[in-house]
Coordinates of C-alpha atoms in Angstrom, one line a residue:
Chain A
M64 CA 14.0 -40.7 15.8
K65 CA 17.7 -39.9 15.4
P66 CA 19.6 -39.7 18.8
V67 CA 20.6 -36.1 18.1
K68 CA 17.0 -35.0 17.5
L69 CA 15.8 -36.9 20.6
A70 CA 18.4 -35.2 22.8
E71 CA 17.4 -31.8 21.3
G72 CA 13.7 -32.5 21.9
T73 CA 14.3 -33.6 25.5
A74 CA 16.5 -30.5 26.2
V75 CA 13.8 -28.2 24.8
A76 CA 11.1 -30.0 26.8
L77 CA 13.2 -29.7 30.0
A78 CA 13.8 -26.0 29.4
Q79 CA 10.1 -25.5 28.9
V80 CA 9.2 -27.3 32.1
L81 CA 11.8 -25.2 34.0
F82 CA 10.6 -22.0 32.5
I83 CA 6.9 -22.7 33.1
G84 CA 7.7 -24.0 36.6
F85 CA 9.6 -20.8 37.5
F86 CA 6.6 -18.7 36.6
V87 CA 3.7 -20.9 37.5
F88 CA 5.0 -22.4 40.8
P89 CA 4.5 -19.2 42.9
I90 CA 0.9 -19.0 41.6
I91 CA 0.2 -22.6 42.4
W92 CA 1.9 -22.2 45.8
I93 CA -0.2 -19.1 46.8
F94 CA -3.3 -20.7 45.4
M95 CA -2.7 -23.8 47.6
M96 CA -2.0 -21.5 50.5
S97 CA -5.3 -19.7 50.0
L98 CA -7.1 -23.0 50.4
K99 CA -5.4 -24.1 53.6
N100 CA -6.2 -23.4 57.2
F101 CA -3.6 -21.7 59.3
R102 CA -2.1 -24.9 60.8
D103 CA -1.6 -26.4 57.3
I104 CA 0.1 -23.2 56.1
I105 CA 2.7 -23.1 58.8
S106 CA 3.3 -26.8 58.9
Y107 CA 6.8 -28.0 58.1
P108 CA 7.6 -29.8 55.8
P109 CA 5.0 -28.1 53.6
K110 CA 1.8 -30.1 53.0
F111 CA 0.8 -30.9 49.5
L112 CA -2.1 -33.0 50.5
F113 CA -4.6 -31.3 52.8
S114 CA -8.3 -30.8 53.1
P115 CA -9.1 -27.5 51.3
T116 CA -11.2 -24.8 52.8
L117 CA -12.9 -21.7 51.4
Q118 CA -12.7 -20.0 54.7
N119 CA -10.0 -17.5 53.6
Y120 CA -12.0 -16.5 50.5
S121 CA -15.2 -16.1 52.3
E122 CA -13.5 -14.0 55.0
T123 CA -11.8 -11.9 52.3
I124 CA -14.8 -11.3 50.1
L125 CA -17.6 -11.3 52.7
G126 CA -15.6 -9.9 55.6
A127 CA -15.3 -11.1 59.1
E128 CA -18.5 -12.2 60.9
G129 CA -18.5 -9.1 63.0
A130 CA -18.5 -6.8 60.0
L131 CA -21.1 -8.8 58.3
R132 CA -23.4 -8.5 61.2
A133 CA -22.9 -4.8 61.4
G134 CA -24.0 -4.5 57.8
E135 CA -20.7 -2.9 56.7
L136 CA -19.1 -3.4 53.4
P137 CA -16.1 -5.7 53.9
E138 CA -12.8 -3.8 53.7
Y139 CA -11.4 -5.9 50.9
V140 CA -14.4 -5.2 48.7
R141 CA -14.0 -1.5 49.3
F142 CA -10.4 -1.9 48.2
L143 CA -11.5 -3.7 45.1
I144 CA -14.0 -0.9 44.2
N145 CA -11.3 1.7 44.9
S146 CA -8.9 -0.1 42.5
M147 CA -11.6 -0.3 39.9
I148 CA -12.2 3.4 40.1
I149 CA -8.6 4.4 40.2
S150 CA -7.3 2.0 37.4
G151 CA -10.5 2.4 35.3
G152 CA -10.3 6.2 35.6
A153 CA -6.5 6.2 35.0
V154 CA -6.9 4.1 31.8
C155 CA -9.8 6.3 30.5
L156 CA -7.8 9.5 31.1
A157 CA -4.7 7.9 29.5
A158 CA -6.8 6.8 26.5
L159 CA -8.3 10.3 26.1
L160 CA -4.9 12.0 26.2
G161 CA -2.6 9.3 25.0
V162 CA -4.3 8.2 21.8
P163 CA -4.4 11.6 20.1
A164 CA -0.9 12.3 21.4
A165 CA 0.4 9.1 20.0
Y166 CA -1.3 9.9 16.6
A167 CA 0.3 13.3 16.6
L168 CA 3.7 11.9 17.5
A169 CA 3.4 9.1 14.9
R170 CA 2.3 11.3 12.0
S171 CA 2.7 15.0 12.4
G172 CA 5.8 16.9 11.5
I173 CA 6.2 18.6 14.9
P174 CA 9.8 19.4 15.3
G175 CA 11.6 17.3 18.0
R176 CA 8.7 14.8 18.1
K177 CA 11.2 12.0 18.7
H178 CA 12.5 13.8 21.8
I179 CA 8.9 14.4 23.0
A180 CA 8.1 10.7 22.6
F181 CA 11.3 9.8 24.4
T182 CA 10.4 12.1 27.3
F183 CA 7.1 10.3 27.7
L184 CA 8.9 7.0 27.8
S185 CA 11.5 8.4 30.3
F186 CA 8.7 8.7 32.9
R187 CA 9.1 4.9 33.2
F188 CA 12.9 5.0 33.7
A189 CA 13.1 6.5 37.2
P190 CA 11.9 4.5 40.1
E191 CA 8.5 5.8 41.4
L192 CA 10.1 6.4 44.8
M193 CA 12.0 9.3 43.2
V194 CA 8.8 11.3 42.5
I195 CA 6.5 9.9 45.2
L196 CA 7.8 12.0 48.1
P197 CA 7.6 15.4 46.2
M198 CA 4.2 14.3 45.0
Y199 CA 3.1 13.5 48.6
L200 CA 4.1 17.0 49.7
I201 CA 2.3 18.6 46.8
Y202 CA -0.8 16.4 47.2
T203 CA -1.2 17.2 50.9
Q204 CA -0.8 20.9 50.1
I205 CA -3.4 21.1 47.3
G206 CA -5.8 18.6 48.7
L207 CA -5.3 15.8 46.3
Y208 CA -4.1 13.4 49.0
D209 CA -6.4 10.4 49.5
T210 CA -8.7 11.5 46.6
Y211 CA -9.7 9.4 43.6
L212 CA -8.7 12.3 41.3
G213 CA -5.2 12.4 42.9
M214 CA -4.8 8.7 42.5
V215 CA -6.0 8.8 38.9
L216 CA -3.6 11.6 38.1
S217 CA -0.6 9.9 39.8
H218 CA -1.4 6.7 37.8
Q219 CA -0.9 8.7 34.6
L220 CA 2.8 8.2 35.3
I221 CA 2.2 4.5 34.7
C222 CA -0.6 4.5 32.0
L223 CA 0.2 7.5 29.8
P224 CA 3.7 6.5 28.6
L225 CA 2.4 2.9 27.9
V226 CA -0.6 4.1 25.9
I227 CA 1.5 6.6 24.0
W228 CA 4.3 4.2 23.1
I229 CA 2.1 1.2 22.2
M230 CA -0.3 3.3 20.1
M231 CA 2.5 5.3 18.5
S232 CA 4.1 2.2 17.0
F233 CA 0.6 0.9 16.1
F234 CA -0.3 4.1 14.2
Q235 CA 3.1 4.1 12.5
D236 CA 2.3 0.6 11.1
I237 CA -0.9 1.8 9.4
P238 CA 0.0 2.4 5.7
I239 CA 0.3 6.2 5.2
E240 CA -1.5 5.9 1.9
I241 CA -4.8 5.2 3.7
E242 CA -4.5 8.5 5.5
E243 CA -3.4 10.3 2.3
A244 CA -6.4 8.8 0.6
A245 CA -8.6 10.2 3.4
R246 CA -6.9 13.6 3.1
V247 CA -7.5 13.7 -0.7
D248 CA -11.1 12.5 -0.1
G249 CA -11.5 15.7 1.8
A250 CA -11.5 14.5 5.4
S251 CA -10.2 16.7 8.2
I252 CA -7.6 15.3 10.7
L253 CA -10.4 14.7 13.2
L254 CA -12.6 12.8 10.8
T255 CA -9.6 10.8 9.5
L256 CA -8.7 9.8 13.1
R257 CA -12.3 9.1 14.1
A258 CA -13.6 7.4 11.0
V259 CA -10.5 5.8 9.5
I260 CA -7.7 5.4 11.9
L261 CA -9.4 4.5 15.2
P262 CA -11.6 1.8 13.8
M263 CA -8.5 0.2 12.3
S264 CA -6.7 0.5 15.6
G265 CA -9.2 -1.4 17.7
P266 CA -6.8 -4.3 18.6
G267 CA -3.9 -1.8 19.3
I268 CA -6.1 0.4 21.6
A269 CA -7.5 -2.7 23.3
S270 CA -4.0 -4.1 24.1
A271 CA -2.6 -0.7 25.1
L272 CA -5.5 -0.1 27.5
I273 CA -5.4 -3.6 28.9
I274 CA -1.6 -3.5 29.5
A275 CA -2.0 0.0 31.1
F276 CA -4.8 -1.3 33.3
I277 CA -2.8 -4.3 34.5
F278 CA 0.2 -2.1 35.4
S279 CA -2.0 0.4 37.2
W280 CA -3.9 -2.4 39.0
N281 CA -0.7 -4.0 40.3
N282 CA 0.8 -0.7 41.5
L283 CA 1.5 -0.6 45.2
I284 CA 3.7 2.4 45.8
F285 CA 1.2 5.2 44.9
G286 CA -1.5 3.6 47.0
L287 CA 1.0 3.2 49.9
V288 CA 1.9 6.9 50.0
L289 CA -0.8 8.9 48.3
A290 CA -3.9 7.0 49.3
G291 CA -5.5 7.3 52.7
P292 CA -8.4 5.3 54.2
N293 CA -10.8 6.5 51.5
T294 CA -9.0 5.4 48.4
R295 CA -6.7 2.5 49.3
P296 CA -6.4 0.2 46.4
V297 CA -6.5 -3.6 46.4
T298 CA -2.7 -4.0 46.5
M299 CA -2.8 -2.2 49.9
G300 CA -5.7 -4.5 50.9
I301 CA -3.4 -7.5 50.6
L302 CA -1.0 -5.8 53.0
Q303 CA -3.8 -5.4 55.5
A304 CA -3.4 -9.1 56.3
M305 CA -0.2 -8.1 58.1
T306 CA -1.5 -7.0 61.4
F307 CA 0.1 -5.8 64.6
D308 CA 0.2 -9.2 66.2
Q309 CA 0.2 -11.7 63.3
I310 CA 0.4 -12.2 59.6
K311 CA -2.9 -13.8 58.3
W312 CA -1.2 -15.9 55.6
G313 CA -4.4 -17.5 54.4
L314 CA -6.2 -14.2 54.0
M315 CA -3.3 -12.6 52.3
A316 CA -3.1 -15.5 49.8
A317 CA -6.8 -15.4 49.1
A318 CA -6.7 -11.6 48.7
A319 CA -3.7 -11.9 46.3
M320 CA -5.5 -14.6 44.3
V321 CA -8.7 -12.5 43.9
S322 CA -6.7 -9.3 43.1
A323 CA -4.7 -11.1 40.5
L324 CA -7.8 -12.4 38.7
P325 CA -8.6 -9.3 36.6
G326 CA -5.0 -9.2 35.4
M327 CA -5.0 -12.9 34.5
I328 CA -8.3 -12.6 32.6
A329 CA -7.1 -9.5 30.8
A330 CA -3.9 -11.3 29.8
I331 CA -5.8 -14.2 28.3
Y332 CA -8.1 -11.7 26.5
L333 CA -5.1 -9.7 25.3
Q334 CA -3.5 -12.8 23.9
R335 CA -6.5 -13.3 21.6
H336 CA -6.9 -9.7 20.6
I337 CA -3.4 -8.5 20.0
T338 CA -3.3 -9.7 16.4
R339 CA -3.1 -7.0 13.9
G340 CA -5.2 -8.6 11.2
L341 CA -7.5 -5.6 10.7
T342 CA -5.5 -3.9 8.0
M343 CA -5.8 -6.9 5.8
G344 CA -7.5 -6.0 2.5
A345 CA -6.7 -2.3 2.8
V346 CA -3.6 -2.5 0.7
K347 CA -2.0 -5.2 -1.4
Chain B
M113 CA -13.7 19.9 -14.6
S114 CA -10.6 22.0 -15.0
S115 CA -7.3 22.5 -16.6
I116 CA -4.2 22.0 -14.5
S117 CA -1.1 24.1 -14.9
L118 CA 2.4 23.6 -13.3
S119 CA 4.9 26.4 -13.8
G120 CA 8.5 26.1 -12.8
V121 CA 7.8 23.4 -10.2
S122 CA 10.7 21.9 -8.4
K123 CA 11.0 19.5 -5.5
F124 CA 14.2 18.9 -3.6
W125 CA 15.0 16.9 -0.5
G126 CA 18.3 18.3 0.6
D127 CA 20.6 17.5 -2.3
T128 CA 18.3 15.0 -3.8
I129 CA 16.4 16.2 -6.8
G130 CA 12.8 15.0 -7.1
V131 CA 11.5 17.2 -9.8
K132 CA 13.4 20.0 -11.5
D133 CA 11.8 23.1 -13.1
L134 CA 8.8 21.4 -14.5
S135 CA 6.3 23.4 -16.5
L136 CA 3.2 21.6 -17.8
D137 CA -0.3 22.5 -18.9
I138 CA -3.0 19.8 -18.8
E139 CA -6.0 20.9 -20.7
D140 CA -9.6 20.5 -19.6
K141 CA -10.8 16.9 -20.3
E142 CA -7.3 15.8 -21.3
F143 CA -5.8 12.4 -20.4
L144 CA -2.2 13.0 -19.6
V145 CA 0.2 10.2 -18.8
L146 CA 3.5 10.7 -16.9
L147 CA 5.8 8.0 -18.1
G148 CA 9.2 7.1 -16.9
P149 CA 11.4 4.7 -15.0
S150 CA 11.4 4.4 -11.2
G151 CA 12.7 7.5 -9.5
C152 CA 12.1 9.8 -12.5
G153 CA 9.9 12.2 -10.5
K154 CA 6.5 11.2 -12.0
T155 CA 4.9 10.2 -8.7
T156 CA 6.4 13.2 -7.0
T157 CA 4.9 15.5 -9.6
M158 CA 1.5 13.9 -9.1
R159 CA 1.7 14.1 -5.3
M160 CA 2.5 17.8 -5.7
V161 CA -0.7 18.3 -7.8
A162 CA -2.6 16.4 -5.1
G163 CA -1.2 18.5 -2.3
L164 CA 0.5 15.6 -0.6
E165 CA 3.9 17.1 -1.3
K166 CA 4.8 20.8 -1.1
P167 CA 6.8 22.1 -4.1
S168 CA 10.2 23.6 -3.2
S169 CA 9.5 26.3 -5.8
G170 CA 7.0 27.1 -8.6
T171 CA 3.3 27.3 -8.7
I172 CA 0.4 25.0 -9.4
H173 CA -3.0 26.1 -10.7
I174 CA -6.1 24.0 -10.9
G175 CA -8.6 25.9 -13.2
Q176 CA -8.0 29.6 -12.3
R177 CA -7.1 28.9 -8.7
D178 CA -3.5 29.0 -7.4
V179 CA -3.5 25.9 -5.2
T180 CA 0.2 25.8 -4.5
S181 CA -0.2 26.4 -0.7
L182 CA -3.5 24.6 -0.3
G183 CA -3.9 21.2 1.4
P184 CA -5.3 18.2 -0.4
R185 CA -8.8 18.9 1.0
E186 CA -9.1 22.2 -0.7
R187 CA -7.9 21.1 -4.1
D188 CA -10.9 19.2 -5.2
V189 CA -9.0 16.4 -6.9
A190 CA -9.5 12.7 -6.5
M191 CA -6.7 10.2 -6.4
V192 CA -6.4 6.5 -7.1
F193 CA -3.5 4.8 -5.4
Q194 CA -1.3 2.0 -6.5
N195 CA -2.2 -0.1 -3.5
Y196 CA -5.9 0.8 -3.5
S197 CA -5.8 2.4 -0.1
L198 CA -9.3 1.4 0.8
Y199 CA -10.6 1.8 4.4
P200 CA -10.6 -1.8 5.6
Q201 CA -13.3 -1.5 8.2
M202 CA -15.8 0.1 5.9
T203 CA -18.0 -1.6 3.4
V204 CA -17.7 -1.0 -0.4
A205 CA -20.6 1.5 -0.2
Q206 CA -19.1 3.3 2.8
N207 CA -15.7 3.4 1.0
I208 CA -17.2 4.9 -2.1
G209 CA -19.3 7.3 -0.1
F210 CA -16.5 8.5 2.2
P211 CA -15.6 11.6 0.1
L212 CA -19.2 12.6 0.2
R213 CA -19.4 12.1 3.9
A214 CA -16.3 14.2 4.4
R215 CA -18.0 17.0 2.5
G216 CA -21.2 16.8 4.4
V217 CA -23.4 15.6 1.5
G218 CA -26.9 14.5 2.6
R219 CA -27.6 10.8 3.1
N220 CA -30.1 10.4 0.3
E221 CA -27.8 12.2 -2.1
Q222 CA -24.9 10.1 -0.9
R223 CA -26.9 6.9 -1.5
R224 CA -27.9 8.0 -5.0
K225 CA -24.3 8.9 -6.0
I226 CA -22.8 5.8 -4.5
H227 CA -25.2 3.6 -6.5
L228 CA -24.4 5.6 -9.7
A229 CA -20.7 5.3 -9.2
A230 CA -20.9 1.6 -8.3
K231 CA -22.9 1.0 -11.4
M232 CA -20.3 2.7 -13.6
V233 CA -17.6 0.4 -12.3
E234 CA -19.9 -2.7 -12.2
L235 CA -19.8 -3.1 -8.4
S236 CA -23.5 -2.8 -7.6
D237 CA -23.7 -6.3 -6.3
Y238 CA -20.8 -5.9 -3.9
L239 CA -21.8 -2.8 -2.0
D240 CA -22.2 -4.6 1.4
R241 CA -18.8 -6.4 1.3
K242 CA -15.7 -5.4 3.0
P243 CA -12.5 -4.8 1.0
A244 CA -10.9 -8.0 2.4
A245 CA -13.6 -10.0 0.7
L246 CA -12.8 -8.6 -2.8
S247 CA -10.3 -9.5 -5.5
G248 CA -7.6 -7.1 -6.5
G249 CA -9.4 -6.0 -9.6
Q250 CA -12.6 -5.4 -7.6
R251 CA -10.7 -3.4 -4.9
Q252 CA -9.2 -1.2 -7.6
R253 CA -12.7 -0.6 -9.0
V254 CA -13.8 0.5 -5.5
A255 CA -11.0 2.9 -5.5
L256 CA -12.1 4.2 -9.0
A257 CA -15.7 4.6 -7.8
R258 CA -14.5 6.5 -4.7
A259 CA -12.7 8.8 -7.1
I260 CA -15.6 9.4 -9.5
V261 CA -18.3 9.7 -6.9
R262 CA -17.9 13.3 -6.2
S263 CA -17.2 14.7 -9.7
P264 CA -13.8 16.2 -8.8
A265 CA -11.9 18.9 -10.8
A266 CA -9.3 16.3 -11.8
F267 CA -8.4 12.6 -11.4
L268 CA -4.9 11.6 -10.3
M269 CA -4.0 8.0 -10.8
D270 CA -0.7 6.6 -9.4
E271 CA 0.1 3.4 -11.2
P272 CA -3.4 2.1 -10.5
L273 CA -2.9 -1.2 -12.5
S274 CA 0.5 -2.2 -11.4
N275 CA -0.7 -4.6 -8.7
L276 CA -3.0 -6.5 -11.0
D277 CA -2.3 -9.5 -13.2
A278 CA -1.8 -9.1 -16.9
R279 CA -5.4 -10.1 -18.0
L280 CA -7.1 -7.9 -15.4
R281 CA -4.8 -5.0 -16.3
I282 CA -6.1 -5.0 -19.9
S283 CA -9.7 -5.1 -18.8
M284 CA -9.1 -2.3 -16.2
R285 CA -7.3 -0.3 -18.8
G286 CA -10.4 -0.5 -21.0
L287 CA -12.6 0.5 -18.0
I288 CA -10.4 3.6 -17.2
K289 CA -10.5 4.6 -20.9
R290 CA -14.3 4.2 -21.0
L291 CA -14.8 6.1 -17.8
H292 CA -12.7 9.0 -19.1
N293 CA -14.7 9.1 -22.3
E294 CA -18.0 9.1 -20.3
I295 CA -17.0 11.6 -17.6
G296 CA -14.4 13.6 -19.5
T297 CA -12.6 14.9 -16.3
S298 CA -8.9 16.0 -16.7
T299 CA -6.7 13.1 -15.7
I300 CA -3.1 12.7 -14.7
Y301 CA -2.0 9.1 -14.9
V302 CA 1.4 7.9 -13.7
T303 CA 2.9 4.7 -15.0
H304 CA 6.2 3.1 -15.9
D305 CA 4.4 0.8 -18.4
Q306 CA 4.8 2.4 -21.8
L307 CA 2.0 0.2 -23.3
E308 CA -0.5 1.6 -20.7
A309 CA 0.8 5.1 -21.6
M310 CA 0.4 4.6 -25.4
T311 CA -3.1 3.1 -25.1
L312 CA -4.6 5.6 -22.6
A313 CA -3.0 8.9 -23.2
D314 CA -4.0 11.9 -25.2
R315 CA -0.5 13.2 -24.5
I316 CA 2.5 11.5 -22.8
V317 CA 5.1 13.3 -20.7
V318 CA 8.3 11.2 -20.6
M319 CA 10.4 12.0 -17.6
R320 CA 13.9 11.1 -16.5
N321 CA 15.9 12.2 -13.4
G322 CA 13.2 14.8 -12.4
E323 CA 13.1 16.4 -15.8
V324 CA 10.9 16.2 -18.9
E325 CA 12.4 14.4 -21.8
Q326 CA 9.5 14.9 -24.2
I327 CA 5.9 15.9 -24.3
G328 CA 3.8 14.7 -27.1
T329 CA 1.0 12.5 -28.4
P330 CA 1.6 8.8 -28.3
N331 CA 2.2 9.0 -32.1
Q332 CA 4.8 11.7 -31.7
I333 CA 6.6 10.0 -28.9
Y334 CA 6.7 6.7 -30.8
N335 CA 7.6 8.0 -34.2
H336 CA 9.6 11.1 -33.4
P337 CA 11.4 10.6 -30.2
R338 CA 13.1 13.8 -29.1
T339 CA 16.0 12.0 -27.2
A340 CA 17.8 8.7 -27.3
F341 CA 16.3 8.0 -23.9
V342 CA 12.7 8.3 -25.2
A343 CA 13.5 6.0 -28.2
G344 CA 15.1 3.5 -25.8
F345 CA 12.2 3.6 -23.3
V346 CA 9.1 3.6 -25.5
G347 CA 8.2 0.6 -27.7
S348 CA 7.9 -3.0 -26.9
P349 CA 10.6 -4.1 -27.2
S350 CA 12.2 -0.7 -27.2
S351 CA 14.5 0.7 -29.9
N352 CA 17.9 -0.6 -30.5
L353 CA 20.5 2.1 -29.7
L354 CA 23.8 1.8 -31.5
D355 CA 26.8 4.0 -30.8
G356 CA 28.8 5.0 -33.9
R357 CA 30.2 7.8 -36.0
I358 CA 29.2 9.5 -39.2
E359 CA 31.7 9.2 -42.1
N360 CA 30.8 10.5 -45.6
G361 CA 27.1 10.2 -45.1
V362 CA 27.3 6.7 -43.7
F363 CA 26.7 5.7 -40.1
N364 CA 29.6 3.4 -39.0
A365 CA 29.9 1.3 -36.0
S366 CA 32.0 -1.9 -35.7
G367 CA 30.5 -4.2 -38.3
I368 CA 27.6 -1.8 -39.1
S369 CA 27.2 0.5 -42.0
V370 CA 23.9 2.3 -42.6
A371 CA 23.3 5.2 -44.9
A372 CA 22.7 8.4 -42.9
P373 CA 21.4 11.7 -44.3
L374 CA 23.7 13.6 -41.9
K375 CA 26.5 16.1 -42.3
G376 CA 29.6 16.4 -40.3
D377 CA 32.3 13.8 -40.5
H378 CA 33.6 11.9 -37.5
R379 CA 30.7 13.1 -35.5
K380 CA 29.6 10.8 -32.6
V381 CA 26.0 9.8 -33.0
I382 CA 23.5 7.2 -31.7
L383 CA 21.4 5.3 -34.1
G384 CA 18.0 4.2 -32.9
I385 CA 16.3 1.4 -34.8
R386 CA 13.0 -0.1 -33.9
P387 CA 13.1 -4.0 -33.7
E388 CA 10.3 -4.2 -36.2
A389 CA 12.1 -1.9 -38.7
I390 CA 14.8 -4.5 -39.4
S391 CA 14.2 -7.1 -42.1
L392 CA 16.3 -10.1 -43.1
V393 CA 17.6 -9.8 -46.7
N394 CA 20.1 -11.7 -48.9
E395 CA 23.7 -11.0 -48.8
A396 CA 23.8 -8.5 -51.7
D397 CA 21.3 -6.0 -50.2
A398 CA 22.6 -6.3 -46.6
E399 CA 23.5 -3.2 -44.5
L400 CA 24.1 -5.2 -41.4
H401 CA 25.6 -8.6 -40.7
G402 CA 25.2 -10.5 -37.5
T403 CA 24.9 -13.7 -35.6
V404 CA 21.9 -15.0 -33.8
L405 CA 22.5 -15.1 -30.0
A406 CA 19.1 -15.9 -28.6
I407 CA 15.5 -16.5 -29.7
E408 CA 12.5 -15.6 -27.5
T409 CA 8.9 -16.5 -28.6
T410 CA 6.2 -14.2 -27.4
G411 CA 3.3 -16.0 -29.1
D412 CA 2.4 -13.5 -31.8
A413 CA 6.1 -12.7 -32.6
T414 CA 9.6 -13.9 -32.2
L415 CA 12.3 -11.7 -30.7
V416 CA 15.7 -12.4 -32.0
T417 CA 18.8 -11.1 -30.2
L418 CA 21.7 -10.7 -32.6
S419 CA 25.4 -9.8 -32.2
V420 CA 26.3 -7.2 -34.7
G421 CA 29.9 -6.1 -34.5
K422 CA 30.5 -5.4 -30.8
Q423 CA 26.9 -4.5 -30.2
E424 CA 23.6 -6.3 -29.6
L425 CA 20.5 -5.8 -31.6
I426 CA 16.9 -7.1 -31.1
V427 CA 14.9 -7.9 -34.2
K428 CA 11.2 -8.6 -34.1
R429 CA 10.2 -11.4 -36.5
E430 CA 7.0 -13.3 -37.3
A431 CA 5.8 -16.0 -34.9
N432 CA 7.0 -18.9 -37.1
C433 CA 10.5 -17.6 -37.5
T434 CA 13.0 -20.4 -38.3
L435 CA 16.3 -18.9 -37.2
E436 CA 18.6 -20.9 -35.1
P437 CA 21.2 -19.8 -32.5
D438 CA 24.7 -19.1 -34.0
Q439 CA 23.2 -18.7 -37.5
A440 CA 24.7 -15.9 -39.6
V441 CA 22.1 -13.4 -40.9
S442 CA 22.1 -10.4 -43.3
M443 CA 19.8 -7.5 -42.5
K444 CA 18.6 -4.2 -43.9
T445 CA 16.7 -1.4 -42.1
S446 CA 13.3 -1.0 -43.7
Q447 CA 12.6 2.4 -42.2
Q448 CA 14.7 5.4 -41.6
G449 CA 16.3 5.1 -38.1
F450 CA 16.5 7.9 -35.6
F451 CA 19.7 9.7 -35.2
F452 CA 20.7 11.3 -31.9
D453 CA 23.7 13.5 -31.1
G454 CA 26.3 11.3 -29.3
E455 CA 26.9 13.9 -26.6
S456 CA 23.6 15.4 -25.8
G457 CA 21.3 12.5 -26.8
L458 CA 19.0 15.0 -28.6
A459 CA 17.5 14.0 -32.0
I460 CA 19.4 15.4 -35.0

């Protein structure tokens, strides 16, 4: 190998190691933490060799012994279920509203549709803190505070713009001739959307919904302000490890690992399904 | 089956002219070809008939119905697109049956019609395949079957063969001709390929810059071009167009003198000569003298490019032509050429 190429290859490899290390190290660190007992966690210098324990996981998922004996659902599991309901509901609602909206914005001749699309995107510009206090006041007044409906609605600020923007660009990529063919064939807009466009958009819808789900799942601020004891999501559950008298690092790490799992699985799934090969064969 | 009538139809996008004041009557069962170069307005015209474009002015009738303001759904026309436009997630049978499904036709009736249409385009063995598993020619046959399955008032075909290779194009051309003879539905066919136009059309409309240059049978278009543009566009290879002047009943250009039955001295004219209408003669009978520039063999003929005076001329010769580059040749026009006014381009 020529020296220049060798140097180039080494530099690229080094950059990759640095890049991957930067992103993966925190995950490895917190994973190690979740397997340590309290003494190993606080030991200095940090221990890389230790005898792993599943104590933190069992306490997170199964709850403390006292709770188990009383037959109560462990708190963390309730947070998980809450998050499932909130993020699942938010994504379903966003799909129901966002997919037709994206189609209309991509294809119809509505005047000012670019501005409308931009307005949806602008929901993501401002920090959530800007809207959260007015929302808190409104929610407490109209009874949406600490309700699943309230949480699902608030998460539309996260999910709806994502679904609309991802789907809009996906719909715009579908050759217009296919829709024109459907129109000439006598299909109504609804039949065109249902029988022609949506089946072709499977990968786009899947990636839009998964991304929206991950963003919704990872959100902390809405749960912090708008959710009470009944609807607290899993991100709040992680914070519960910070108690009045101590921080349960091990529990926090285990809770963080478990709550990150759906996102990680989704990301791997997304990677496989984001390809847009479905239009192949439709047009030359 | 219906006639189609366009009257004073124009299409503008701001200052850009798509189609200008087009009036056209397509008779019932007629095969009409819109022919012209890219951007001449032929596809726009077809899209206005389909309802995919709204005319800026004018009216369109299909049969007795004024369809100008109707959407594509209500027009009862079927369209075959250049890029097939099949529904990729549906099987061949579902693709063919989609227009029936959209119209709420019963399942048994759908099945019967799908099989009939598939049989007509010889696709019966492929009904369960997806478009991705078909060749280009098969895909275009699916598109044809999807058009014929519901017996529409008219077929609209937008350069349906231009994505196919030369051999497939000839066989598909034959299929389209046969289908039209069997079904007899009025058809508007858009193409820039003059050979397709000549072989398929009952009548050809030659268009340029959004306007009609000539409407006529293939014979009329070929033998009696109305404008220099038509003479230059139709034919393979197309007519030679030579700029010159009339002097004492003779067409003169630099190095060219051809007898012309025209009046008016010093008048600027364009002479159109078909490449096959020029024969090589000995010096004494020559009307034209030139030098061979290039020789192209097409298999069944040889195309010889000659420099005559300051202009270039293409002559079509037999396959075993023995001319060499730089060779001097003497020529004579064996048929009367076409004369066009030098200013307006109209036939004289």
